[in-house]
XYZ file of C-alpha atoms in Angstrom:
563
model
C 10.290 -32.795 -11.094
C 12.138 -30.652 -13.694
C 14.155 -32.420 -15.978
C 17.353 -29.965 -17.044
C 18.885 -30.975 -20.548
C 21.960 -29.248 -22.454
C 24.586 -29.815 -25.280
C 26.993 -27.590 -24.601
C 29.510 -25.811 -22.035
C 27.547 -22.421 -22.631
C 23.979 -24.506 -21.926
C 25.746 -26.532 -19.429
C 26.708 -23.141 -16.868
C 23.454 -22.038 -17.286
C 21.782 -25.237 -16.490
C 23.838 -25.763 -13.568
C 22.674 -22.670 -12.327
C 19.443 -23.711 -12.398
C 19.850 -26.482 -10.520
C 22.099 -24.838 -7.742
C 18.654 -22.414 -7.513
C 16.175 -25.235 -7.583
C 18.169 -28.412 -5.959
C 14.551 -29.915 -4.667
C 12.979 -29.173 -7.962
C 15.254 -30.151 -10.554
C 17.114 -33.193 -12.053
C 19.869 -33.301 -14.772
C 19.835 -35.775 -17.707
C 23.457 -36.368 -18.707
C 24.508 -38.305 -22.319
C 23.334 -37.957 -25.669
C 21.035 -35.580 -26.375
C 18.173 -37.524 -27.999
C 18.513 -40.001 -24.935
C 18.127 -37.462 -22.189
C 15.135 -35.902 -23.726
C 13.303 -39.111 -24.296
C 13.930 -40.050 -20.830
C 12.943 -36.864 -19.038
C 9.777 -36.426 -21.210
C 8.748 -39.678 -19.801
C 9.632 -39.256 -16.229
C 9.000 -35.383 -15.503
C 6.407 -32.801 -15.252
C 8.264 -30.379 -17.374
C 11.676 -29.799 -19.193
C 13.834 -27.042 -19.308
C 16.031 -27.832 -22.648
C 18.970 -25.420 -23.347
C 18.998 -26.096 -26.801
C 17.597 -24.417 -30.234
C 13.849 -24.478 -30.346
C 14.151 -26.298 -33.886
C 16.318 -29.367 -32.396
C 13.554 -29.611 -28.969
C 11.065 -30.078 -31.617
C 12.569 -32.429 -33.580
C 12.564 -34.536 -30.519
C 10.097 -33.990 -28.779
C 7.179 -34.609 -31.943
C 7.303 -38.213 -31.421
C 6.717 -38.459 -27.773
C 3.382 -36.136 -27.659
C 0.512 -37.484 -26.609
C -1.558 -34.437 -25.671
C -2.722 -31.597 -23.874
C -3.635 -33.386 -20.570
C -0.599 -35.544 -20.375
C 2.549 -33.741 -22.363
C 5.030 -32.006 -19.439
C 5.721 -28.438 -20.170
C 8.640 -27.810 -21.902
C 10.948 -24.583 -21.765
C 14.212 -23.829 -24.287
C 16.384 -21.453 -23.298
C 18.942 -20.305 -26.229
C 22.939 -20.528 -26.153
C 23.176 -17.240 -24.986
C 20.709 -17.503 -22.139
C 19.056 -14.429 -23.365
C 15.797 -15.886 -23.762
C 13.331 -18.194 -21.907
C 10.974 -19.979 -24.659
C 7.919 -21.162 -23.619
C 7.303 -24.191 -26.240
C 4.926 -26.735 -25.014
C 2.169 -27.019 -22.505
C 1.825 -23.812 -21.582
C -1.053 -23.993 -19.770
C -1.617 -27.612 -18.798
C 1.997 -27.838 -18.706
C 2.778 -25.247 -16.906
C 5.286 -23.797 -19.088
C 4.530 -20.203 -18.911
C 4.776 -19.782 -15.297
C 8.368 -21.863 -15.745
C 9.368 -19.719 -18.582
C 8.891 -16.425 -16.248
C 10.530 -18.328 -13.078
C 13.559 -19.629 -15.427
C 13.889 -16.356 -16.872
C 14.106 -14.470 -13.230
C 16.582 -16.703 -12.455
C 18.739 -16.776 -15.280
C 18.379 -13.208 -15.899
C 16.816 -14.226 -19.515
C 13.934 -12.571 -21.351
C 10.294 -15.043 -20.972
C 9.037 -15.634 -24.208
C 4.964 -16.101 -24.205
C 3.090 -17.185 -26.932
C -0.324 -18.291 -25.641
C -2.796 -15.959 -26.698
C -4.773 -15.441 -23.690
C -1.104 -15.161 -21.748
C 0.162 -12.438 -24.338
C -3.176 -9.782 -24.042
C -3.278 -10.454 -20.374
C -5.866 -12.212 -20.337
C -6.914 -15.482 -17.685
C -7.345 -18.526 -19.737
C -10.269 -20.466 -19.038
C -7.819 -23.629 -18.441
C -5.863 -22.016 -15.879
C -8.442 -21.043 -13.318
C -8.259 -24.318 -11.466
C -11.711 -25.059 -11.607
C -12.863 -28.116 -14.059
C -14.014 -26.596 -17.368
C -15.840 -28.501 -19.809
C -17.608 -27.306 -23.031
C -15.957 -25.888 -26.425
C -13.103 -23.772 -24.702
C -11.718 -23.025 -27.919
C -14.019 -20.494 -28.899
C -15.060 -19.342 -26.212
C -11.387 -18.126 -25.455
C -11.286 -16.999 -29.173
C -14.377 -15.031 -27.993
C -13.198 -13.275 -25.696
C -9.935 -12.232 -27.158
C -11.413 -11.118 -30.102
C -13.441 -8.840 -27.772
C -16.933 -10.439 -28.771
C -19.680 -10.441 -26.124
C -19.152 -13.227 -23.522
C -21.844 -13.787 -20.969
C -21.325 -14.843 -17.301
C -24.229 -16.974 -16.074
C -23.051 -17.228 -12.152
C -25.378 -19.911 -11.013
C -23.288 -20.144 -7.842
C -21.114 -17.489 -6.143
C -17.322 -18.138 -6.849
C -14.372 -15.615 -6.793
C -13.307 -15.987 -10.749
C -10.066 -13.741 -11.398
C -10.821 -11.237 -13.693
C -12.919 -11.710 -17.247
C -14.226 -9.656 -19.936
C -17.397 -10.668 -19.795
C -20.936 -9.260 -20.016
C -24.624 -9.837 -18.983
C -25.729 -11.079 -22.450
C -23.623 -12.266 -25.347
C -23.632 -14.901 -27.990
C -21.313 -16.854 -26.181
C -21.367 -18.374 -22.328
C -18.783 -19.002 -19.422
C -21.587 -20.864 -16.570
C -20.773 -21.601 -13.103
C -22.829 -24.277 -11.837
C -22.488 -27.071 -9.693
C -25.545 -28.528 -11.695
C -25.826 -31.598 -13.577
C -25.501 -30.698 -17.223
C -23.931 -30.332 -20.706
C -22.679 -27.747 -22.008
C -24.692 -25.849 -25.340
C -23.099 -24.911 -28.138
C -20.399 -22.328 -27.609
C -20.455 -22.726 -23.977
C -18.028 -23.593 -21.371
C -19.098 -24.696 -17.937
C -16.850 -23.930 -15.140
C -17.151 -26.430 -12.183
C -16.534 -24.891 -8.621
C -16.180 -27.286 -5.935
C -19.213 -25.792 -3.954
C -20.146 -29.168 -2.722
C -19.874 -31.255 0.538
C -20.964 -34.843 1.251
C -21.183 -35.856 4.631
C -21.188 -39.811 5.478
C -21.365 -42.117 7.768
C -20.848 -45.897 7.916
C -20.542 -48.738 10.205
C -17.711 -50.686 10.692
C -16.559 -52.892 7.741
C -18.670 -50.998 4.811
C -17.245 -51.571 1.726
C -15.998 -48.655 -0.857
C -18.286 -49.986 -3.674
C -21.271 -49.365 -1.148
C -20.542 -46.082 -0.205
C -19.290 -44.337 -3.727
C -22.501 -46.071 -5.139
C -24.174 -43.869 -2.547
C -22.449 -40.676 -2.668
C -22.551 -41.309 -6.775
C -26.120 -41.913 -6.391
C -27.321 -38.996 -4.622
C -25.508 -36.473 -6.432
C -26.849 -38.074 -9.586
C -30.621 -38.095 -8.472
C -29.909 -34.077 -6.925
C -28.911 -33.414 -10.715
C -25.490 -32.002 -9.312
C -21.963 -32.695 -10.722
C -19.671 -34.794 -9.614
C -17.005 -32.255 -10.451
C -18.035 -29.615 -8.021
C -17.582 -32.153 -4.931
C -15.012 -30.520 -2.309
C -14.742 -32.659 0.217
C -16.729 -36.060 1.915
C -16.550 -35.291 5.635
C -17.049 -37.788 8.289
C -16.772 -38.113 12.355
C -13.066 -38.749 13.825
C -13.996 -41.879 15.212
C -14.739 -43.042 11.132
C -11.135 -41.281 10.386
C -9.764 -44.913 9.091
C -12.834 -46.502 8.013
C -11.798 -48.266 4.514
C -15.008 -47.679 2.915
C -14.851 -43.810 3.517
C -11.086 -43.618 2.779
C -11.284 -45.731 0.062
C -14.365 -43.735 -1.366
C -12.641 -40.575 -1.243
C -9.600 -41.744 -2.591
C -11.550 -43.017 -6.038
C -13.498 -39.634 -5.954
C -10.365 -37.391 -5.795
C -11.374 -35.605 -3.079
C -10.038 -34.963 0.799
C -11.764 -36.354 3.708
C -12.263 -33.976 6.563
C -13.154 -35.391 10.133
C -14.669 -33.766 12.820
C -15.193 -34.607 16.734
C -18.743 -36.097 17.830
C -18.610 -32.988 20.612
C -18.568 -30.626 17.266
C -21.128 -32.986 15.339
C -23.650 -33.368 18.324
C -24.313 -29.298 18.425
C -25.351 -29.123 15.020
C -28.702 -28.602 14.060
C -30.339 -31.559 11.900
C -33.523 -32.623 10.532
C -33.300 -36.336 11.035
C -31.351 -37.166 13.833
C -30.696 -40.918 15.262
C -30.332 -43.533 18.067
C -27.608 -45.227 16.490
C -25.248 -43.049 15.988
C -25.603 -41.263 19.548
C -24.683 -44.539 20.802
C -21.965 -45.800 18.636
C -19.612 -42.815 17.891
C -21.257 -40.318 20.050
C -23.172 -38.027 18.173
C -26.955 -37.946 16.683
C -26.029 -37.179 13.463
C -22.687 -38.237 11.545
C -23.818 -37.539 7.474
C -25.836 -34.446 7.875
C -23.741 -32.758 10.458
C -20.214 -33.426 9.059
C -22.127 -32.002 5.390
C -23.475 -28.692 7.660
C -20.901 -28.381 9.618
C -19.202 -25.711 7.909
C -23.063 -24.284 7.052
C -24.391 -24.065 3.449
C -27.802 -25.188 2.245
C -28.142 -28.936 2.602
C -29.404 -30.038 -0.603
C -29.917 -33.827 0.056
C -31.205 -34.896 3.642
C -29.492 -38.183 4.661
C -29.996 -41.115 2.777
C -29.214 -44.593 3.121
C -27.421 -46.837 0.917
C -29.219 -49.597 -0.851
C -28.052 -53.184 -1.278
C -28.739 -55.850 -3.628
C -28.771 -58.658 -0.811
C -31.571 -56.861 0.620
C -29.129 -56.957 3.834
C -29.292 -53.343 6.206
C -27.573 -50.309 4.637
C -24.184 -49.870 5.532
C -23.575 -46.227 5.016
C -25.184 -42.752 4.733
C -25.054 -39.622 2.626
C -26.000 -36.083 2.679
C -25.087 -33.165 0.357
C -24.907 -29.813 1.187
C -23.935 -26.679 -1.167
C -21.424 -24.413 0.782
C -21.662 -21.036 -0.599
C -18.137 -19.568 -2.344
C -15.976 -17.422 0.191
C -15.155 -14.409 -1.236
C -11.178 -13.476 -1.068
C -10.166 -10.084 0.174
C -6.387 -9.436 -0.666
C -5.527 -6.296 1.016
C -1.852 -5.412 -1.147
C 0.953 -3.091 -0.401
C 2.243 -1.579 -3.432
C 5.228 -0.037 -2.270
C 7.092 3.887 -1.608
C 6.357 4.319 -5.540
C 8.970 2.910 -7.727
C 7.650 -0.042 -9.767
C 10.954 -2.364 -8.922
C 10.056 -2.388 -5.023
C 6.368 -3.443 -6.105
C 6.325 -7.193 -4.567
C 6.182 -10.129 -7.209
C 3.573 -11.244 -4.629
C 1.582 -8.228 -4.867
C 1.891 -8.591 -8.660
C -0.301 -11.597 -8.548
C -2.802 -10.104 -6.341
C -3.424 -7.347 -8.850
C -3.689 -9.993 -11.358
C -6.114 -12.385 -9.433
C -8.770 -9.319 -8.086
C -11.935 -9.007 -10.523
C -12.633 -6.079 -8.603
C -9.897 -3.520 -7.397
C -10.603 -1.055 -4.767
C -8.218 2.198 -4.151
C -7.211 5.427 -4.162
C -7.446 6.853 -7.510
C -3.707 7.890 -7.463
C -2.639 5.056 -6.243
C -4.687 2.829 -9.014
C -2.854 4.423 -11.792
C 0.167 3.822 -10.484
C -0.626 -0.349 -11.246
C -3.424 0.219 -14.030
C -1.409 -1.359 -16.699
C -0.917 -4.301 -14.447
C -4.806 -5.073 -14.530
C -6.127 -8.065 -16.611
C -8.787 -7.134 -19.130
C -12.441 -7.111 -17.233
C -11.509 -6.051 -13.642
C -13.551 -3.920 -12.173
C -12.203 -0.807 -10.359
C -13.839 1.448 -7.771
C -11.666 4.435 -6.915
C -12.470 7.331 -4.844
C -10.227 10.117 -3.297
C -8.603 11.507 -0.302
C -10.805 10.880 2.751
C -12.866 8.295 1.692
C -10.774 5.541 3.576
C -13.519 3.866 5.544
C -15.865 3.882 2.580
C -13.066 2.368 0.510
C -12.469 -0.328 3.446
C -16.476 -0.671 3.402
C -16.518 -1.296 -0.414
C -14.157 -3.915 -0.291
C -15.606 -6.064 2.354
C -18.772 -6.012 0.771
C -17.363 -6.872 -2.729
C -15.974 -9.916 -1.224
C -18.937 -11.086 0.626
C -20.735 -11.441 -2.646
C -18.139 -14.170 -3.486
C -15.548 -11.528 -5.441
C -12.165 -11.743 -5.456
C -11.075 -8.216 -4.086
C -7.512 -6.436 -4.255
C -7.713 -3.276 -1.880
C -4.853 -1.529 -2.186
C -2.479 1.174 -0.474
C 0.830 2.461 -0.629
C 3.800 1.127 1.441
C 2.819 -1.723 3.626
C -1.205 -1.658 3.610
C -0.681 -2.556 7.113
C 1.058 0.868 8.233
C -0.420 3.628 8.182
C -3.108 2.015 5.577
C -6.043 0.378 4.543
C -5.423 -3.040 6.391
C -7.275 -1.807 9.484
C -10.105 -0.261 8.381
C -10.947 -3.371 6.364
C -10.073 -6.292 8.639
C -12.100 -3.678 11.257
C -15.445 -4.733 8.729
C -14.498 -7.892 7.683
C -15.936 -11.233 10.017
C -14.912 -14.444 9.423
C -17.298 -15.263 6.219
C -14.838 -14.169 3.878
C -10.854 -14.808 3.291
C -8.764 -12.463 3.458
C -5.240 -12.707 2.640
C -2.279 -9.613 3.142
C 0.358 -8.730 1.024
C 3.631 -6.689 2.687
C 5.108 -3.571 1.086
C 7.957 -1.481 1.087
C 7.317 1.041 3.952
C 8.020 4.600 3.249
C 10.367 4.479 6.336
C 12.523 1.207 4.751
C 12.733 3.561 1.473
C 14.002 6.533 2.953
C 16.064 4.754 5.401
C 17.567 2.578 2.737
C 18.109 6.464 0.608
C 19.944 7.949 4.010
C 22.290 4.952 4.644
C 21.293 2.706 7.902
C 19.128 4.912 10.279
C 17.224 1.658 11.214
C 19.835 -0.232 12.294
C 18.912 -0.664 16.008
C 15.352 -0.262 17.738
C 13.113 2.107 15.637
C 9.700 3.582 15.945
C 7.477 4.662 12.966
C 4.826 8.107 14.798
C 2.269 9.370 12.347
C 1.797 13.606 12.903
C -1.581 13.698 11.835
C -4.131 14.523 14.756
C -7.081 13.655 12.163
C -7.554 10.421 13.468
C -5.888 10.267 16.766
C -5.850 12.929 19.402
C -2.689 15.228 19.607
C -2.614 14.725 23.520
C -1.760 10.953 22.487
C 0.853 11.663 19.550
C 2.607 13.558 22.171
C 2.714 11.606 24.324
C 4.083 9.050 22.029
C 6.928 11.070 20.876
C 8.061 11.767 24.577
C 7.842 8.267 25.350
C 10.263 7.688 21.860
C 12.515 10.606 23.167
C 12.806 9.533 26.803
C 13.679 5.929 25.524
C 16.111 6.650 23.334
C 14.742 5.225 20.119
C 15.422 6.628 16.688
C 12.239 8.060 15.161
C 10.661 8.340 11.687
C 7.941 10.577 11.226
C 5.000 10.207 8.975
C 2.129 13.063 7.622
C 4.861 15.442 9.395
C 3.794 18.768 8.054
C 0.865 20.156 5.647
C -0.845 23.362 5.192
C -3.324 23.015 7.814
C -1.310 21.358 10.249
C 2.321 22.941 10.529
C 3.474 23.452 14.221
C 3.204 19.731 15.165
C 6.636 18.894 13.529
C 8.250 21.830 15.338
C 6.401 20.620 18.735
C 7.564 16.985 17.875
C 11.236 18.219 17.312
C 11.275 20.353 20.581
C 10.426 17.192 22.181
C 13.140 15.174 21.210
C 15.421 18.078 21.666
C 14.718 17.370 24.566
C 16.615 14.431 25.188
C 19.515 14.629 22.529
C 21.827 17.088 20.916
C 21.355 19.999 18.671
C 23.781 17.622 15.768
C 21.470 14.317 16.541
C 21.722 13.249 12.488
C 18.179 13.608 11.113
C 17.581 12.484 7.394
C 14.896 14.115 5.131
C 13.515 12.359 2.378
C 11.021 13.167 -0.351
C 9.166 10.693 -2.432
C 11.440 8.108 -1.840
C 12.354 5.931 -4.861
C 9.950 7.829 -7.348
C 11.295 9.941 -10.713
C 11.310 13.387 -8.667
C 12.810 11.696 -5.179
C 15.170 14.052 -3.121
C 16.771 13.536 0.228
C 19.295 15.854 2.409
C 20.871 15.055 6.217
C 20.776 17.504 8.410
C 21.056 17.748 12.220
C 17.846 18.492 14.484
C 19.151 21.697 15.247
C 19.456 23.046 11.839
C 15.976 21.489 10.159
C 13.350 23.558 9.048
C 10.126 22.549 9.132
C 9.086 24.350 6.847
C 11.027 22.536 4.309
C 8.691 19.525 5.171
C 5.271 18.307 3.492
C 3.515 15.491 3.474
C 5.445 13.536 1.001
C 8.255 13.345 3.108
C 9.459 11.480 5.528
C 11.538 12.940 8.933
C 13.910 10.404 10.500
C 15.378 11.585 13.566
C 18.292 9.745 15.024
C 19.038 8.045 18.680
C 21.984 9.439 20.810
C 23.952 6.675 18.414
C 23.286 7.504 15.362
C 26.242 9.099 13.444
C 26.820 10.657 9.702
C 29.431 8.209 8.401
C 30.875 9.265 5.080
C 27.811 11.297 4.186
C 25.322 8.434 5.402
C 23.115 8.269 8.412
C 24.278 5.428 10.514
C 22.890 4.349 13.862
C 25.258 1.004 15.024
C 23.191 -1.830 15.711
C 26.117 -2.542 19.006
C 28.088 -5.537 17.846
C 30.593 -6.050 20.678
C 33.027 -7.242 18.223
C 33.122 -3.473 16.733
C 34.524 -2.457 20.172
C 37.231 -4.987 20.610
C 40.656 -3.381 20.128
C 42.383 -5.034 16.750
């Protein structure tokens, strides 16, 4: 919960408008001042104060406790010009609240963190547990001194400036160990514990066992995922209780899903009480990985039989493929989403005109591997294999990477052994038709001209089946110099089947610096006007010019009823 505080009529408005934006998020502390602070510091995750950054202090100094426990807190000034982040910024969360306060209220964010203000991903933020002296090695790296990665396990780690040797280390490991001087470990949760237990078998038994192997593996405790079981142990105390103490989900699978895995020890028992021959090892494997610990059974002091079972297995890191639409051009119809997905990738993969559109949006240390025009499937290619070495990838393309794009060529290489996540863009048609007025406005059909990849015999044939039906028609890669009569052909088509004054609507480089646009009727276009920066949208027997705009009426039956 966010607790909203304010002092004044001017703080008031703007708090209310907070909370009419976030009414599941936020709570308002009415009274005095002092009182409403105190309370919401105790009872909230973070505070957004609209009050003077000197007065928040002042109040807020004798309730800290520290880093892990302190909410975030955000001060927005009188004027609600600016969005302050003052405490927690990390732990807290106060940065990201700053920025979402600030979109909302219109208001400046205000970012003091170091590794925030250069861009950089704190060390703290990556959502991984991080021990060792995280101080310097953050100091490290923004003061650009050599920071080595020791990946002991594969993990996709937004990006980091980091280097194959250096005075200082970031380590990923799932092993058992401290951290050396001016190291940091980072602890990916790489590891699965599968267990079984009969009926009644108390918590203390089984975390003593799941404690105990990981202990005697040398593996951390930190790095544990998940403890996965069979369905028919889905409400067994022990196990629920076990994973409850450990922090961890538990994950249940049928004994038909159990019984066809593979294991090296499997048993009698637990064919014939749940159904299976293995519960520990095959719940652990299930998912595959490298099983690490063989089932083992618990140990008790009574000298009575063990209760439960363990085994560990290491799954290896999925790699993350985000495949990002970045839009017709113009930096304002660039996706918040697709912001983030610039920001996350350690390794960016693209066409080089298209990565220097969003090179300033890169955090320090990603990788990028551009090529040119042409190289599509070796781009797609690049990408997939990035992310199967446990990498998290941004491939992008213009528009929607879906039309037209990358997002085919690379979900064409990619299996299921990596994730792979996709971002929507501003098409080029949605920019020009939002430039020409409301072409779109009934059923619509996006044909790309260019017979490099697909056979002219079937773009034709596509373009008489859009004519024939009626349907308003943008055109993609209409014209260039080695390709200039398919337009034409494409126009005589549709000529077709409507009228010489059918309203069609030329735009080029919609929403960039040099963007220009023109309506015109199919009749009077010249293809030769035409390259492949534009965009031809050709309009149904509908479609009108309405006060200069190209219209085509959606068909509301309460447009036709007599006034």
């Amino acid at each position: 919960m966010i607790g909203l505080i304010s002092a004044t009529a001017a703080g008031a408005a703007a708090r209310d408008r907070l909370a009419a934006a976030w009414p599941d998020r936020t709570r308002v502390y009415e009274g005095p001042v002092g009182d409403a602070v105190r309370a919401a510091f105790a009872q909230c995750e973070q505070l957004v104060c609209f009050l003077a950054t000197g007065a928040v202090v002042r109040l807020v100094a004798p309730l800290l406790a520290g880093k892990a426990s302190d909410p975030g807190v955000v001060c927005v000034d009188e004027g609600g010009r600016f969005a302050v982040s003052l405490l927690g910024g990390h732990g807290g969360g106060a940065n990201d609240l700053a920025r979402a306060v600030a979109e909302v209220l219109g208001a400046e964010p205000v970012v003091t963190t170091a590794t925030d203000a250069v861009g950089l991903s704190g060390l703290d933020t990556l959502g991984l547990p991080v021990e060792g002296d995280v101080a310097a090695v953050s100091r490290a790296l923004l003061d650009g001194e050599a920071v080595a990665l020791r990946a002991e396990v594969a993990w996709p780690l937004p990006p980091l400036p980091v280097t194959d040797e250096g005075r200082y280390t970031i380590r990923l490991t799932d092993r058992l160990a401290e951290p050396a001087e001016r190291e940091v470990l980072l602890r990916p949760p790489t590891l699965v514990v599968g267990v079984g237990a009969s009926k009644g078998a108390p918590a203390e038994e089984v975390l003593a066992l799941v404690e105990g192997a990981l202990r005697e593996a040398g593996l951390s405790a930190a790095s544990l995922a998940e403890l996965a079981t069979v369905d028919a142990k889905a409400g067994e105390r022990g196990i629920v209780e076990a994973a409850r103490r450990l922090g961890v989900p538990l994950v249940t699978y049928g004994a038909g899903e159990l019984a066809r895995v593979e294991v090296p020890n499997p048993s009698d028992a637990p064919l014939g009480a749940v159904g299976t021959p293995s519960v520990a090892e095959a719940a652990a494997l299930l998912g595959g990985g490298e099983l690490l610990v063989p089932k083992l059974k618990s140990q008790r002091a009574d000298g009575r039989p063990a209760m439960a079972t363990c085994a560990v297995v290491r799954r290896p890191g999925r790699g993350r493929l985000a495949v990002v639409g970045l839009g017709p051009g113009a930096r304002d119809l660039l996706t918040p989403r697709a912001t983030a997905e610039l920001r996350r990738a350690s390794v960016l993969v693209g066409l080089d005109q298209y990565v220097d559109q969003i090179r300033d949006l890169l955090r320090p240390g990603t990788r990028v591997l551009e090529s040119g025009l042409g190289a599509e499937e070796e781009r797609a290619r690049t990408a997939v294999a990035e992310a199967r070495r446990g990498r998290a990838v941004a491939l992008i393309g213009s528009g929607d990477a879906g039309v037209y794009a990358m997002a085919s060529p690379a979900l064409a290489e990619a299996s299921d052994d990596i994730d792979v996540v996709g971002v929507p863009g501003v098409t080029a048609a949605l920019a020009a038709g939002a430039i020409l007025g409301a072409p779109l406005g009934h059923d619509h059909v996006s044909i790309s001209l260019s017979d490099l990849h697909t056979p002219w015999e079937v773009i034709e044939r596509r373009v008489r089946a859009a004519a024939e039906a009626d349907i308003v028609v943008t055109f993609y890669n209409p014209r260039s110099r080695g390709r200039d009569w398919q337009l034409p052909k494409a126009l005589a088509i549709l000529a077709e089947h409507r009228e010489p004054t059918t309203p069609v609507g030329v735009v080029r480089n919609a929403s960039r610096a040099d963007e220009s646009s023109r309506l015109t009727t199919l009749a009077a276009l010249d293809p030769a006007t035409v390259d492949m920066m534009t965009v031809v949208t050709v309009g149904n027997t509908a479609t009108r010019e309405i006060a200069g705009r190209m219209v085509t009426p959606r068909g509301y039956r309460w447009q036709e009823e007599p006034q």
